[in-house]
Short mmCIF file of C-alpha atoms in Angstrom, two decimals:
data_model
loop_
_atom_site.label_atom_id
_atom_site.label_comp_id
_atom_site.label_asym_id
_atom_site.label_seq_id
_atom_site.Cartn_x
_atom_site.Cartn_y
_atom_site.Cartn_z
CA GLY U 1 65.46 39.13 -1.94
CA ASN U 2 68.68 40.37 -3.50
CA ILE U 3 71.67 40.85 -1.22
CA SER U 4 74.27 43.50 -1.98
CA GLY U 5 77.34 44.76 -0.18
CA CYS U 6 78.30 48.22 0.97
CA ILE U 7 81.87 48.38 2.34
CA MET U 8 82.47 51.57 4.30
CA LEU U 9 86.16 52.09 5.04
CA GLY U 10 86.54 55.88 4.83
CA PRO U 11 86.58 58.02 7.96
CA ALA U 12 84.20 60.76 6.82
CA ALA U 13 81.52 59.24 4.61
CA MET U 14 78.88 56.56 4.81
CA ALA U 15 77.27 55.23 1.64
CA LEU U 16 74.12 53.19 1.80
CA LEU U 17 73.59 51.55 -1.58
CA LEU U 18 69.88 50.99 -1.95
CA ARG U 19 67.92 50.76 -5.13
CA LEU U 20 67.00 54.40 -4.51
CA SER U 21 70.63 55.33 -3.63
CA LEU U 22 70.81 56.89 -0.18
CA LEU U 23 73.91 58.93 0.68
CA ALA U 24 74.79 60.84 3.84
CA ALA U 25 77.78 62.04 5.83
CA LEU U 26 78.86 59.97 8.82
CA PRO U 27 78.80 62.00 12.04
CA SER U 28 82.19 62.90 13.45
CA SER U 29 81.25 61.13 16.69
CA ALA U 30 81.33 57.80 14.86
CA TRP U 31 84.83 58.54 13.53
CA ALA U 32 86.01 59.33 17.06
CA ALA U 33 84.46 56.12 18.35
CA ALA U 34 86.13 54.04 15.67
CA HIS U 35 89.55 55.19 16.83
CA SER U 36 89.13 54.93 20.59
CA PHE U 37 89.01 51.11 20.54
CA HIS U 38 87.46 50.74 24.00
CA SER U 39 84.45 48.46 24.02
CA GLU U 40 81.05 50.08 23.66
CA PHE U 41 79.15 46.83 23.99
CA PHE U 42 76.87 47.00 27.02
CA CYS U 43 74.36 44.45 28.31
CA PRO U 44 71.75 45.61 28.96
CA PRO U 45 72.13 48.28 26.27
CA LYS U 46 72.55 51.82 27.56
CA GLY U 47 69.87 53.07 25.20
CA GLU U 48 67.46 51.98 22.48
CA LYS U 49 66.32 49.01 24.58
CA HIS U 50 62.93 49.09 22.85
CA HIS U 51 64.89 48.39 19.63
CA ALA U 52 66.94 45.56 21.18
CA HIS U 53 66.14 42.16 19.71
CA VAL U 54 67.71 38.71 19.57
CA VAL U 55 68.70 36.44 16.69
CA PRO U 56 68.60 32.75 17.70
CA LEU U 57 71.90 31.02 16.91
CA ALA U 58 71.39 27.73 18.76
CA PRO U 59 69.08 26.45 21.52
CA ASP U 60 71.10 28.30 24.15
CA HIS U 61 72.81 31.04 22.13
CA PHE U 62 71.63 34.30 20.57
CA LEU U 63 73.17 37.31 18.86
CA PRO U 64 72.21 40.77 20.16
CA ILE U 65 70.89 43.14 17.51
CA PHE U 66 69.15 46.47 17.21
CA ALA U 67 66.25 46.70 14.75
CA SER U 68 64.38 49.84 13.72
CA HIS U 69 61.16 47.88 13.09
CA PRO U 70 60.03 44.98 15.29
CA PRO U 71 60.60 41.64 13.52
CA GLY U 72 57.84 39.17 12.83
CA THR U 73 54.88 41.53 13.17
CA ALA U 74 52.11 42.58 10.80
CA LYS U 75 53.98 45.83 10.12
CA SER U 76 57.17 43.97 9.20
CA THR U 77 55.44 42.63 6.10
CA LYS U 78 55.46 46.18 4.71
CA ILE U 79 59.26 46.45 4.86
CA GLN U 80 60.88 46.27 1.42
CA ARG U 81 64.55 46.95 2.17
CA ALA U 82 66.95 45.98 4.94
CA ILE U 83 70.26 47.58 5.87
CA ILE U 84 72.48 45.43 8.07
CA VAL U 85 75.23 47.69 9.43
CA MET U 86 78.32 46.30 11.17
CA HIS U 87 80.01 48.31 13.87
CA GLY U 88 83.73 49.12 13.96
CA ALA U 89 86.42 48.07 16.41
CA PRO U 90 84.77 49.56 19.54
CA ARG U 91 81.66 47.39 18.93
CA ALA U 92 79.42 50.45 19.10
CA ALA U 93 76.41 48.77 17.52
CA MET U 94 73.94 51.18 19.11
CA ARG U 95 75.82 54.20 17.80
CA TYR U 96 75.87 52.92 14.22
CA PHE U 97 72.26 51.82 14.50
CA ARG U 98 71.27 55.37 15.40
CA ASP U 99 73.45 56.98 12.72
CA THR U 100 72.16 54.70 9.96
CA ARG U 101 68.55 54.99 11.09
CA ASP U 102 68.88 58.79 11.06
CA VAL U 103 70.11 58.68 7.45
CA VAL U 104 67.13 56.56 6.42
CA MET U 105 64.70 58.84 8.27
CA LYS U 106 66.12 61.97 6.66
CA GLN U 107 65.57 60.35 3.27
CA LYS U 108 61.97 59.58 4.36
CA LYS U 109 62.45 55.88 3.66
CA ASP U 110 61.99 54.62 7.22
CA HIS U 111 58.47 53.32 6.54
CA GLU U 112 59.84 50.79 4.03
CA THR U 113 63.38 50.22 5.33
CA VAL U 114 64.54 48.33 8.39
CA VAL U 115 67.96 49.03 9.91
CA ILE U 116 69.62 46.09 11.67
CA ALA U 117 72.79 46.48 13.76
CA PRO U 118 74.34 43.24 15.08
CA ALA U 119 76.61 43.39 18.13
CA MET U 120 79.69 41.16 18.33
CA GLY U 121 80.13 41.40 22.08
CA ASN U 122 83.13 40.85 24.33
CA LYS U 123 81.22 40.65 27.62
CA PRO U 124 78.77 38.10 29.08
CA CYS U 125 75.17 38.79 28.10
CA ARG U 126 71.96 36.87 28.76
CA ALA U 127 68.86 37.18 26.61
CA GLY U 128 66.71 38.14 29.60
CA LYS U 129 69.07 41.02 30.32
CA TRP U 130 69.39 42.20 26.72
CA ARG U 131 65.64 42.32 26.14
CA ASN U 132 62.38 42.42 28.04
CA ARG U 133 61.76 38.79 29.03
CA ARG U 134 58.14 38.82 27.92
CA ARG U 135 59.19 39.58 24.36
CA ASN U 136 62.21 37.32 23.94
CA ALA U 137 62.36 34.90 21.01
CA VAL U 138 64.83 32.71 22.94
CA PRO U 139 64.97 31.49 26.57
CA GLU U 140 66.06 34.21 28.99
CA HIS U 141 69.10 32.18 30.08
CA SER U 142 70.46 32.01 26.51
CA ARG U 143 73.97 33.42 26.14
CA ALA U 144 75.42 35.78 23.59
CA PRO U 145 78.71 34.66 22.00
CA ILE U 146 81.85 36.33 23.27
CA TRP U 147 84.73 37.35 21.01
CA ASP U 148 87.44 38.45 23.43
CA THR U 149 89.59 40.29 20.90
CA GLN U 150 88.86 42.48 17.90
CA ARG U 151 90.76 40.16 15.58
CA GLU U 152 88.57 37.22 16.53
CA TRP U 153 85.31 38.68 15.25
CA MET U 154 86.93 40.74 12.49
CA PHE U 155 88.51 37.64 10.88
CA GLY U 156 85.60 35.24 11.31
CA ALA U 157 86.99 33.29 14.28
CA GLY U 158 84.90 31.21 16.64
CA SER U 159 83.54 32.69 19.83
CA ASP U 160 84.13 31.64 23.45
CA ARG U 161 87.60 30.27 22.76
CA ARG U 162 88.82 30.94 26.30
CA ARG U 163 85.76 29.35 27.87
CA ARG U 164 86.23 25.86 26.41
CA ARG U 165 82.70 25.65 25.09
CA GLN U 166 81.36 25.34 21.60
CA GLY U 167 80.97 28.72 19.99
CA VAL U 168 80.00 30.18 16.64
CA THR U 169 82.14 31.97 14.08
CA SER U 170 81.37 35.62 13.46
CA PHE U 171 80.88 34.81 9.77
CA ASP U 172 78.28 32.15 10.62
CA ALA U 173 76.62 34.61 13.01
CA LEU U 174 76.22 37.17 10.23
CA ASP U 175 74.89 34.45 7.91
CA MET U 176 72.22 33.72 10.50
CA VAL U 177 71.39 37.42 10.83
CA VAL U 178 70.76 37.58 7.08
CA ASP U 179 68.59 34.44 7.25
CA TYR U 180 66.71 35.88 10.23
CA VAL U 181 66.05 39.18 8.46
CA GLN U 182 64.72 37.37 5.38
CA ASP U 183 62.43 35.28 7.57
CA GLN U 184 61.13 38.08 9.79
CA TYR U 185 60.64 40.61 6.98
CA PRO U 186 59.21 38.35 4.27
CA ASN U 187 58.57 40.95 1.56
CA LEU U 188 62.11 42.31 1.18
CA ASP U 189 63.38 42.99 -2.31
CA ARG U 190 66.85 44.16 -1.26
CA ILE U 191 69.27 43.52 1.61
CA VAL U 192 72.33 45.74 1.97
CA VAL U 193 75.15 44.62 4.28
CA CYS U 194 77.34 47.54 5.36
CA GLY U 195 80.32 48.01 7.60
CA PHE U 196 82.31 50.94 8.93
CA SER U 197 86.08 50.79 9.43
CA ALA U 198 86.80 47.39 11.04
CA GLY U 199 83.20 46.47 10.24
CA GLY U 200 83.85 47.25 6.58
CA GLN U 201 86.85 44.94 6.60
CA PHE U 202 84.74 42.25 8.28
CA VAL U 203 81.96 42.51 5.71
CA MET U 204 84.50 42.31 2.88
CA ARG U 205 86.00 39.10 4.34
CA TRP U 206 82.55 37.64 5.02
CA SER U 207 81.31 38.32 1.53
#
């Protein structure tokens, strides 16, 4: 499908550029979160665990994501559009997942649109902890990459630099999210990659 960008840098508005042009105001809670800069990455997630999924990065690595429709199911073949939304500096992927999903639902496009929110974490996370083990697409001992600082993931740096093990760059991780979405939702005709604040800067550098 076609891939387009949506760079969201403003504090008060969130634009989702779909073929049908969705537009909605960003809740003030998201603006507050973007300027607190404490980490909101939690493993296991504090909510939306039934929407928590994993993107395989390597045999023993995965990237945590939230997805509004389960990937790789019969229903996923009905999805026509994907919105991949990148969190800001506090890594509040769940918050931006909820905000973006709510926009799509208010526009009554949720039956044909999947919202994906990757999480660039700064804490250890195992696949078995992030998701229900029975439903994992990767071994439960698989690790999520760790970007210790905001600048590391924001500027495409490699993960796990302080742990002396081979990591993955945040740009490569997002590439693999896009590939995963195209594979798991095979009838997409549009993918929109969005970012808020630091996430907007990240998407602009990645693109």
